[in-house]
Amino acid sequence: MSQQPTASPAPPPTARLADIAARVGVSEATVSRVLNGRPGVAAATRRSVLAALDGLGYERPTRLRARSAGLVGLIIPELDNPIFPALAQVIGQALTRQGYTPVLATQTPGGSSEDELTDLLVERGVRGIIYVSGLHSDTTADPGRYERLRVQGVPFVLVDGYAPGVRAPFISPDDRAAMRLAVTHLVSLGHVRIGLALGPVRFVPVQRKIEGFVRAVREQLGLDEEEITGRLIAHSLFSVEGGQAAAGTLLDRGCTALVCASDLMALGAVRAARQRGRAVPGEVSVVGFDDSPLMAFTDPPLTTVRKPVPAMGQAAVRALLEEIDASPAPHSEFVFQPELVVRGSTGSAPGRNPRRPEDV
């Protein structure tokens, strides 16, 4: 008879105490007081010890398992784009710190729709729902679904998008400012033929990026709006393949620099340039949007406009908890400022010598 594998034994208490104490920078006696639920430990230290316990993979003693204040639903469109898991992590951690249990629901092609996921969460008795890049960002979708949810008494917050008439807090990055940052950076490098690659025009963030891009190019390069919209903007899908297709169109129109509406599209733009035998950034500069995880480690490291994910995620949770507590902030849009992160995918325009220090 074959012997069944046995589970690895839990680490001895002394080893566990030493590990946690070293991680937090406190004494083993302090860790022991926390794990045994004894008084005499500052609240911040207690939280640090429990975080280290979780981070090291140790199981919490039964007495320390927090009683949940309730479930909160989080609906995101996909997991393929790393910016969505990053935002989900920030929101989940913020909810957990407030005693709530996050329930992540993800839409997949051919799977459950946003409405179906909403119904499922409501049936589970969630205290509220946070939507990220949902149908509220689609100008062709019926916003009445959110009013019906409000009638059911379920608080909600909407992230990345805006729907006039919907009574709820909205959390958004400043998409117009993001385009101004990207265009200003590329113009400073000598580029005069700058293209914009983005997703379908029906989405609010896309429309806002177009507005910001057109205004920045018109002001800084003197081009008229008709030329910008007719020659320097290409729509596709929010994916690597979509970015590759849109970038190919813009490169064929003579663009030497590309601003992309997501980091994934920017990676596709780099691929499109290389397929045409053009070096990045030597012949083509590429700017992404999001600063999603690992963009500093691509080839080349991606210059991008950083979406303020931590601030947006924490604000979404605060707004939802105010809704749950029946003390809501004004139902308006809270807009967060992005930041340009310059890395290796942008450089001087072809034929232009980089500035020497003495020229600056």
CSV table of C-alpha atoms in Angstrom, one decimal:
chain,number,residue,atom,x,y,z
A,1,MET,CA,0.0,0.0,0.0
A,2,SER,CA,1.4,3.4,-1.0
A,3,GLN,CA,2.0,5.8,1.8
A,4,GLN,CA,-0.1,9.1,1.5
A,5,PRO,CA,2.0,12.3,1.7
A,6,THR,CA,1.6,14.1,5.0
A,7,ALA,CA,1.1,17.8,5.4
A,8,SER,CA,4.1,19.8,6.4
A,9,PRO,CA,4.0,20.5,10.2
A,10,ALA,CA,3.4,24.0,11.3
A,11,PRO,CA,6.6,25.8,12.4
A,12,PRO,CA,7.5,25.7,16.1
A,13,PRO,CA,6.1,28.6,18.0
A,14,THR,CA,9.6,29.9,18.8
A,15,ALA,CA,10.5,30.0,15.1
A,16,ARG,CA,7.3,31.7,14.3
A,17,LEU,CA,7.8,34.3,17.0
A,18,ALA,CA,11.4,35.0,15.9
A,19,ASP,CA,10.4,35.3,12.2
A,20,ILE,CA,7.6,37.8,13.0
A,21,ALA,CA,9.7,39.8,15.5
A,22,ALA,CA,12.5,40.2,12.9
A,23,ARG,CA,10.0,41.2,10.2
A,24,VAL,CA,8.4,43.9,12.4
A,25,GLY,CA,11.4,45.0,14.4
A,26,VAL,CA,9.9,44.3,17.8
A,27,SER,CA,10.7,41.8,20.6
A,28,GLU,CA,9.4,38.3,20.6
A,29,ALA,CA,7.6,39.1,23.9
A,30,THR,CA,5.6,41.8,22.0
A,31,VAL,CA,4.7,39.3,19.3
A,32,SER,CA,3.6,36.8,21.9
A,33,ARG,CA,1.4,39.4,23.6
A,34,VAL,CA,-0.3,40.1,20.2
A,35,LEU,CA,-0.8,36.5,19.3
A,36,ASN,CA,-2.3,35.7,22.7
A,37,GLY,CA,-4.6,38.7,22.6
A,38,ARG,CA,-3.0,40.4,25.6
A,39,PRO,CA,-3.1,44.2,26.3
A,40,GLY,CA,-0.1,46.5,26.4
A,41,VAL,CA,0.6,46.7,22.7
A,42,ALA,CA,0.1,49.9,20.6
A,43,ALA,CA,-2.6,49.5,17.9
A,44,ALA,CA,-0.2,50.3,15.1
A,45,THR,CA,2.3,47.7,16.4
A,46,ARG,CA,-0.5,45.1,16.7
A,47,ARG,CA,-1.5,45.7,13.1
A,48,SER,CA,2.1,45.4,11.9
A,49,VAL,CA,2.5,42.1,13.8
A,50,LEU,CA,-0.7,40.7,12.2
A,51,ALA,CA,0.3,41.9,8.8
A,52,ALA,CA,3.7,40.1,9.2
A,53,LEU,CA,1.9,37.0,10.4
A,54,ASP,CA,-0.2,37.0,7.2
A,55,GLY,CA,2.8,37.9,5.0
A,56,LEU,CA,4.9,35.0,6.3
A,57,GLY,CA,2.1,32.6,5.5
A,58,TYR,CA,1.2,31.6,9.1
A,59,GLU,CA,-2.3,30.9,10.1
A,60,ARG,CA,-3.9,33.4,12.6
A,61,PRO,CA,-5.0,32.0,15.9
A,62,THR,CA,-8.7,31.6,16.1
A,63,ARG,CA,-9.0,34.4,18.7
A,64,LEU,CA,-7.4,36.8,16.3
A,65,ARG,CA,-9.6,36.2,13.2
A,66,ALA,CA,-11.5,39.4,12.6
A,67,ARG,CA,-15.3,39.3,12.4
A,68,SER,CA,-16.3,40.7,9.1
A,69,ALA,CA,-18.4,43.8,9.0
A,70,GLY,CA,-19.9,42.5,5.8
A,71,LEU,CA,-19.2,41.7,2.1
A,72,VAL,CA,-18.4,44.3,-0.5
A,73,GLY,CA,-18.5,43.5,-4.1
A,74,LEU,CA,-15.8,44.6,-6.6
A,75,ILE,CA,-16.5,44.2,-10.3
A,76,ILE,CA,-13.7,44.6,-12.7
A,77,PRO,CA,-13.7,43.9,-16.5
A,78,GLU,CA,-10.7,41.6,-16.8
A,79,LEU,CA,-7.5,40.3,-15.2
A,80,ASP,CA,-5.4,40.3,-18.4
A,81,ASN,CA,-4.6,44.0,-18.0
A,82,PRO,CA,-2.3,44.2,-14.9
A,83,ILE,CA,-3.7,47.6,-13.9
A,84,PHE,CA,-7.0,46.0,-12.9
A,85,PRO,CA,-5.5,43.5,-10.5
A,86,ALA,CA,-3.4,46.3,-9.1
A,87,LEU,CA,-6.4,48.4,-8.4
A,88,ALA,CA,-8.3,45.4,-7.0
A,89,GLN,CA,-5.5,44.8,-4.6
A,90,VAL,CA,-5.5,48.4,-3.3
A,91,ILE,CA,-9.3,48.3,-2.9
A,92,GLY,CA,-9.3,44.9,-1.3
A,93,GLN,CA,-6.6,45.9,1.3
A,94,ALA,CA,-8.4,49.1,2.1
A,95,LEU,CA,-11.7,47.2,2.7
A,96,THR,CA,-10.0,44.6,4.8
A,97,ARG,CA,-8.5,47.3,7.0
A,98,GLN,CA,-12.0,48.6,7.6
A,99,GLY,CA,-13.3,45.2,8.6
A,100,TYR,CA,-15.1,44.3,5.4
A,101,THR,CA,-14.6,41.2,3.2
A,102,PRO,CA,-14.0,42.0,-0.5
A,103,VAL,CA,-15.6,39.7,-3.1
A,104,LEU,CA,-14.0,40.0,-6.5
A,105,ALA,CA,-16.1,39.4,-9.6
A,106,THR,CA,-14.5,39.5,-13.0
A,107,GLN,CA,-16.2,39.7,-16.4
A,108,THR,CA,-14.8,37.3,-19.1
A,109,PRO,CA,-15.7,37.1,-22.8
A,110,GLY,CA,-18.7,34.8,-23.0
A,111,GLY,CA,-19.1,34.7,-19.3
A,112,SER,CA,-21.3,36.6,-16.8
A,113,SER,CA,-22.2,40.2,-17.7
A,114,GLU,CA,-21.9,43.1,-15.3
A,115,ASP,CA,-25.7,42.9,-14.7
A,116,GLU,CA,-25.5,39.2,-13.9
A,117,LEU,CA,-22.6,39.7,-11.5
A,118,THR,CA,-24.5,42.6,-9.8
A,119,ASP,CA,-27.5,40.4,-9.3
A,120,LEU,CA,-25.3,37.6,-7.9
A,121,LEU,CA,-23.6,40.0,-5.4
A,122,VAL,CA,-26.9,41.5,-4.3
A,123,GLU,CA,-28.3,38.0,-3.7
A,124,ARG,CA,-25.3,37.4,-1.5
A,125,GLY,CA,-26.2,40.4,0.6
A,126,VAL,CA,-23.2,42.6,-0.1
A,127,ARG,CA,-23.2,45.9,1.8
A,128,GLY,CA,-22.1,47.8,-1.4
A,129,ILE,CA,-20.4,47.4,-4.8
A,130,ILE,CA,-17.5,49.2,-6.4
A,131,TYR,CA,-17.4,49.1,-10.2
A,132,VAL,CA,-14.2,49.6,-12.1
A,133,SER,CA,-14.4,50.5,-15.9
A,134,GLY,CA,-17.9,49.2,-16.0
A,135,LEU,CA,-20.9,50.1,-18.2
A,136,HIS,CA,-20.9,53.5,-16.6
A,137,SER,CA,-17.9,54.3,-18.8
A,138,ASP,CA,-19.8,53.3,-22.0
A,139,THR,CA,-21.8,56.2,-23.4
A,140,THR,CA,-24.0,53.7,-25.4
A,141,ALA,CA,-25.1,51.8,-22.3
A,142,ASP,CA,-28.3,52.4,-20.3
A,143,PRO,CA,-27.4,54.2,-17.1
A,144,GLY,CA,-30.8,53.2,-15.6
A,145,ARG,CA,-29.3,50.0,-14.3
A,146,TYR,CA,-27.5,52.0,-11.6
A,147,GLU,CA,-30.7,53.9,-10.6
A,148,ARG,CA,-32.5,50.5,-10.2
A,149,LEU,CA,-29.6,49.4,-8.0
A,150,ARG,CA,-30.0,52.5,-5.8
A,151,VAL,CA,-33.7,51.8,-5.5
A,152,GLN,CA,-32.8,48.3,-4.1
A,153,GLY,CA,-30.9,50.1,-1.4
A,154,VAL,CA,-27.4,49.0,-2.4
A,155,PRO,CA,-24.7,51.7,-2.2
A,156,PHE,CA,-22.1,51.8,-5.0
A,157,VAL,CA,-19.1,53.7,-6.3
A,158,LEU,CA,-18.1,54.0,-10.0
A,159,VAL,CA,-14.4,54.1,-11.0
A,160,ASP,CA,-13.0,55.1,-14.4
A,161,GLY,CA,-15.9,56.7,-16.2
A,162,TYR,CA,-18.7,59.1,-15.8
A,163,ALA,CA,-22.4,58.9,-16.5
A,164,PRO,CA,-24.4,62.2,-16.1
A,165,GLY,CA,-27.6,61.7,-14.2
A,166,VAL,CA,-26.3,58.8,-12.1
A,167,ARG,CA,-26.4,59.7,-8.4
A,168,ALA,CA,-23.2,58.2,-7.1
A,169,PRO,CA,-19.5,59.1,-6.4
A,170,PHE,CA,-17.3,58.8,-9.4
A,171,ILE,CA,-13.5,58.3,-9.1
A,172,SER,CA,-11.4,59.1,-12.2
A,173,PRO,CA,-7.9,60.0,-13.3
A,174,ASP,CA,-7.5,63.3,-15.2
A,175,ASP,CA,-7.3,61.8,-18.7
A,176,ARG,CA,-7.0,65.2,-20.4
A,177,ALA,CA,-4.1,66.2,-18.1
A,178,ALA,CA,-2.5,62.8,-18.9
A,179,MET,CA,-2.4,63.6,-22.6
A,180,ARG,CA,-1.0,67.0,-22.0
A,181,LEU,CA,1.9,65.5,-20.0
A,182,ALA,CA,2.6,63.0,-22.7
A,183,VAL,CA,2.5,65.5,-25.6
A,184,THR,CA,4.5,68.1,-23.7
A,185,HIS,CA,7.2,65.5,-23.1
A,186,LEU,CA,7.4,64.4,-26.7
A,187,VAL,CA,7.4,67.9,-28.1
A,188,SER,CA,10.3,68.7,-25.8
A,189,LEU,CA,12.2,65.9,-27.5
A,190,GLY,CA,11.6,67.5,-30.9
A,191,HIS,CA,8.8,65.3,-32.2
A,192,VAL,CA,6.3,67.1,-34.4
A,193,ARG,CA,4.4,64.1,-35.8
A,194,ILE,CA,2.8,62.6,-32.7
A,195,GLY,CA,0.0,60.0,-32.9
A,196,LEU,CA,-2.6,58.7,-30.4
A,197,ALA,CA,-3.6,55.1,-30.2
A,198,LEU,CA,-6.6,54.2,-28.2
A,199,GLY,CA,-9.7,52.1,-27.8
A,200,PRO,CA,-13.3,52.5,-29.0
A,201,VAL,CA,-14.6,56.0,-29.0
A,202,ARG,CA,-17.8,55.2,-27.1
A,203,PHE,CA,-15.9,55.1,-23.8
A,204,VAL,CA,-15.7,58.2,-21.6
A,205,PRO,CA,-11.9,57.9,-20.8
A,206,VAL,CA,-11.2,57.6,-24.6
A,207,GLN,CA,-13.3,60.7,-25.4
A,208,ARG,CA,-11.5,62.7,-22.7
A,209,LYS,CA,-8.0,61.5,-23.8
A,210,ILE,CA,-8.9,62.7,-27.4
A,211,GLU,CA,-10.0,66.1,-26.0
A,212,GLY,CA,-6.7,66.5,-24.1
A,213,PHE,CA,-4.6,65.2,-26.9
A,214,VAL,CA,-6.2,67.5,-29.5
A,215,ARG,CA,-5.9,70.5,-27.3
A,216,ALA,CA,-2.2,69.9,-26.4
A,217,VAL,CA,-1.1,69.2,-30.0
A,218,ARG,CA,-3.0,72.2,-31.3
A,219,GLU,CA,-1.5,74.5,-28.7
A,220,GLN,CA,2.1,73.2,-28.8
A,221,LEU,CA,2.5,72.3,-32.5
A,222,GLY,CA,0.0,74.6,-34.2
A,223,LEU,CA,-1.9,71.9,-36.0
A,224,ASP,CA,-5.6,72.3,-36.8
A,225,GLU,CA,-8.2,70.1,-35.2
A,226,GLU,CA,-9.2,68.5,-38.5
A,227,GLU,CA,-5.7,67.3,-39.3
A,228,ILE,CA,-5.2,66.0,-35.8
A,229,THR,CA,-8.4,64.0,-35.7
A,230,GLY,CA,-8.1,62.8,-39.3
A,231,ARG,CA,-4.5,61.8,-39.4
A,232,LEU,CA,-3.0,61.5,-35.9
A,233,ILE,CA,-5.6,59.4,-34.0
A,234,ALA,CA,-6.3,55.6,-34.5
A,235,HIS,CA,-8.8,53.5,-32.7
A,236,SER,CA,-8.5,49.8,-31.9
A,237,LEU,CA,-8.8,47.5,-28.9
A,238,PHE,CA,-7.3,47.9,-25.4
A,239,SER,CA,-4.8,45.1,-25.9
A,240,VAL,CA,-1.3,44.4,-27.2
A,241,GLU,CA,-2.7,43.4,-30.5
A,242,GLY,CA,-5.0,46.4,-30.6
A,243,GLY,CA,-2.0,48.7,-29.9
A,244,GLN,CA,0.0,47.0,-32.6
A,245,ALA,CA,-2.8,47.6,-35.2
A,246,ALA,CA,-3.4,51.2,-34.2
A,247,ALA,CA,0.3,52.0,-34.0
A,248,GLY,CA,0.9,50.4,-37.5
A,249,THR,CA,-1.7,52.8,-38.9
A,250,LEU,CA,0.0,55.8,-37.3
A,251,LEU,CA,3.5,54.8,-38.3
A,252,ASP,CA,2.4,54.4,-41.9
A,253,ARG,CA,1.1,58.0,-41.6
A,254,GLY,CA,4.6,59.3,-40.7
A,255,CYS,CA,4.4,59.5,-36.9
A,256,THR,CA,7.7,59.4,-35.0
A,257,ALA,CA,6.1,59.3,-31.6
A,258,LEU,CA,3.1,57.4,-30.2
A,259,VAL,CA,0.9,58.1,-27.2
A,260,CYS,CA,-1.1,55.0,-26.2
A,261,ALA,CA,-4.2,54.8,-24.0
A,262,SER,CA,-2.8,51.8,-22.0
A,263,ASP,CA,0.5,50.2,-21.3
A,264,LEU,CA,-0.6,47.0,-23.1
A,265,MET,CA,-1.3,49.1,-26.2
A,266,ALA,CA,2.1,50.7,-25.8
A,267,LEU,CA,3.8,47.3,-25.8
A,268,GLY,CA,1.9,46.5,-29.0
A,269,ALA,CA,3.2,49.8,-30.4
A,270,VAL,CA,6.8,48.8,-29.7
A,271,ARG,CA,6.1,45.6,-31.5
A,272,ALA,CA,4.7,47.4,-34.5
A,273,ALA,CA,7.7,49.7,-34.8
A,274,ARG,CA,10.2,46.8,-34.6
A,275,GLN,CA,8.3,44.8,-37.2
A,276,ARG,CA,8.9,47.8,-39.5
A,277,GLY,CA,12.6,47.7,-38.7
A,278,ARG,CA,12.4,50.9,-36.6
A,279,ALA,CA,14.3,51.2,-33.3
A,280,VAL,CA,12.6,52.3,-30.1
A,281,PRO,CA,13.4,54.9,-29.0
A,282,GLY,CA,16.0,55.7,-31.7
A,283,GLU,CA,13.4,56.1,-34.5
A,284,VAL,CA,10.1,55.9,-32.7
A,285,SER,CA,9.2,57.0,-29.2
A,286,VAL,CA,6.3,55.4,-27.3
A,287,VAL,CA,4.4,56.6,-24.2
A,288,GLY,CA,1.9,54.3,-22.4
A,289,PHE,CA,-0.8,55.0,-19.8
A,290,ASP,CA,-1.3,53.4,-16.4
A,291,ASP,CA,2.2,52.5,-15.2
A,292,SER,CA,1.0,49.0,-14.5
A,293,PRO,CA,3.3,46.5,-12.8
A,294,LEU,CA,6.5,45.4,-14.6
A,295,MET,CA,6.5,48.3,-17.1
A,296,ALA,CA,9.9,49.3,-15.7
A,297,PHE,CA,11.3,45.9,-16.8
A,298,THR,CA,10.1,45.8,-20.4
A,299,ASP,CA,12.4,46.2,-23.3
A,300,PRO,CA,12.9,49.1,-23.4
A,301,PRO,CA,11.5,50.2,-20.0
A,302,LEU,CA,8.3,52.0,-20.8
A,303,THR,CA,7.8,55.7,-20.5
A,304,THR,CA,4.2,56.1,-19.3
A,305,VAL,CA,1.7,58.3,-17.5
A,306,ARG,CA,1.1,56.9,-14.1
A,307,LYS,CA,-2.5,56.4,-13.0
A,308,PRO,CA,-2.8,57.3,-9.3
A,309,VAL,CA,-4.0,53.8,-8.4
A,310,PRO,CA,-3.4,53.9,-4.6
A,311,ALA,CA,-5.1,57.3,-4.2
A,312,MET,CA,-8.0,56.3,-6.4
A,313,GLY,CA,-8.6,52.9,-4.8
A,314,GLN,CA,-8.5,54.4,-1.3
A,315,ALA,CA,-10.9,57.2,-2.3
A,316,ALA,CA,-13.3,54.6,-3.8
A,317,VAL,CA,-13.4,52.7,-0.5
A,318,ARG,CA,-13.8,55.9,1.6
A,319,ALA,CA,-16.7,57.0,-0.6
A,320,LEU,CA,-18.4,53.6,-0.5
A,321,LEU,CA,-18.1,53.5,3.3
A,322,GLU,CA,-19.7,56.9,3.6
A,323,GLU,CA,-22.5,55.7,1.4
A,324,ILE,CA,-22.9,52.6,3.6
A,325,ASP,CA,-23.0,54.8,6.7
A,326,ALA,CA,-25.7,57.0,5.2
A,327,SER,CA,-23.4,60.1,5.3
A,328,PRO,CA,-22.4,60.3,1.7
A,329,ALA,CA,-20.1,63.0,0.2
A,330,PRO,CA,-21.7,65.0,-2.7
A,331,HIS,CA,-22.5,62.8,-5.6
A,332,SER,CA,-19.9,64.2,-8.0
A,333,GLU,CA,-16.7,63.1,-9.7
A,334,PHE,CA,-13.4,63.1,-7.8
A,335,VAL,CA,-10.6,63.6,-10.3
A,336,PHE,CA,-7.0,62.5,-9.5
A,337,GLN,CA,-3.9,63.9,-11.2
A,338,PRO,CA,-1.6,61.6,-13.1
A,339,GLU,CA,2.2,61.7,-13.2
A,340,LEU,CA,4.6,61.3,-16.1
A,341,VAL,CA,7.2,58.5,-15.6
A,342,VAL,CA,10.1,58.9,-18.1
A,343,ARG,CA,12.0,55.7,-18.9
A,344,GLY,CA,13.7,54.3,-21.9
A,345,SER,CA,11.0,54.1,-24.6
A,346,THR,CA,11.2,57.8,-25.5
A,347,GLY,CA,14.1,59.8,-27.0
A,348,SER,CA,14.9,62.6,-29.3
A,349,ALA,CA,13.1,62.8,-32.6
A,350,PRO,CA,15.0,61.3,-35.6
A,351,GLY,CA,17.5,63.7,-37.0
A,352,ARG,CA,17.6,65.8,-33.8
A,353,ASN,CA,20.7,65.8,-31.7
A,354,PRO,CA,20.0,65.4,-28.0
A,355,ARG,CA,20.5,68.5,-26.0
A,356,ARG,CA,23.9,68.9,-24.4
A,357,PRO,CA,23.9,70.0,-20.7
A,358,GLU,CA,25.4,73.4,-21.7
A,359,ASP,CA,22.4,74.0,-24.0
A,360,VAL,CA,19.8,73.6,-21.3
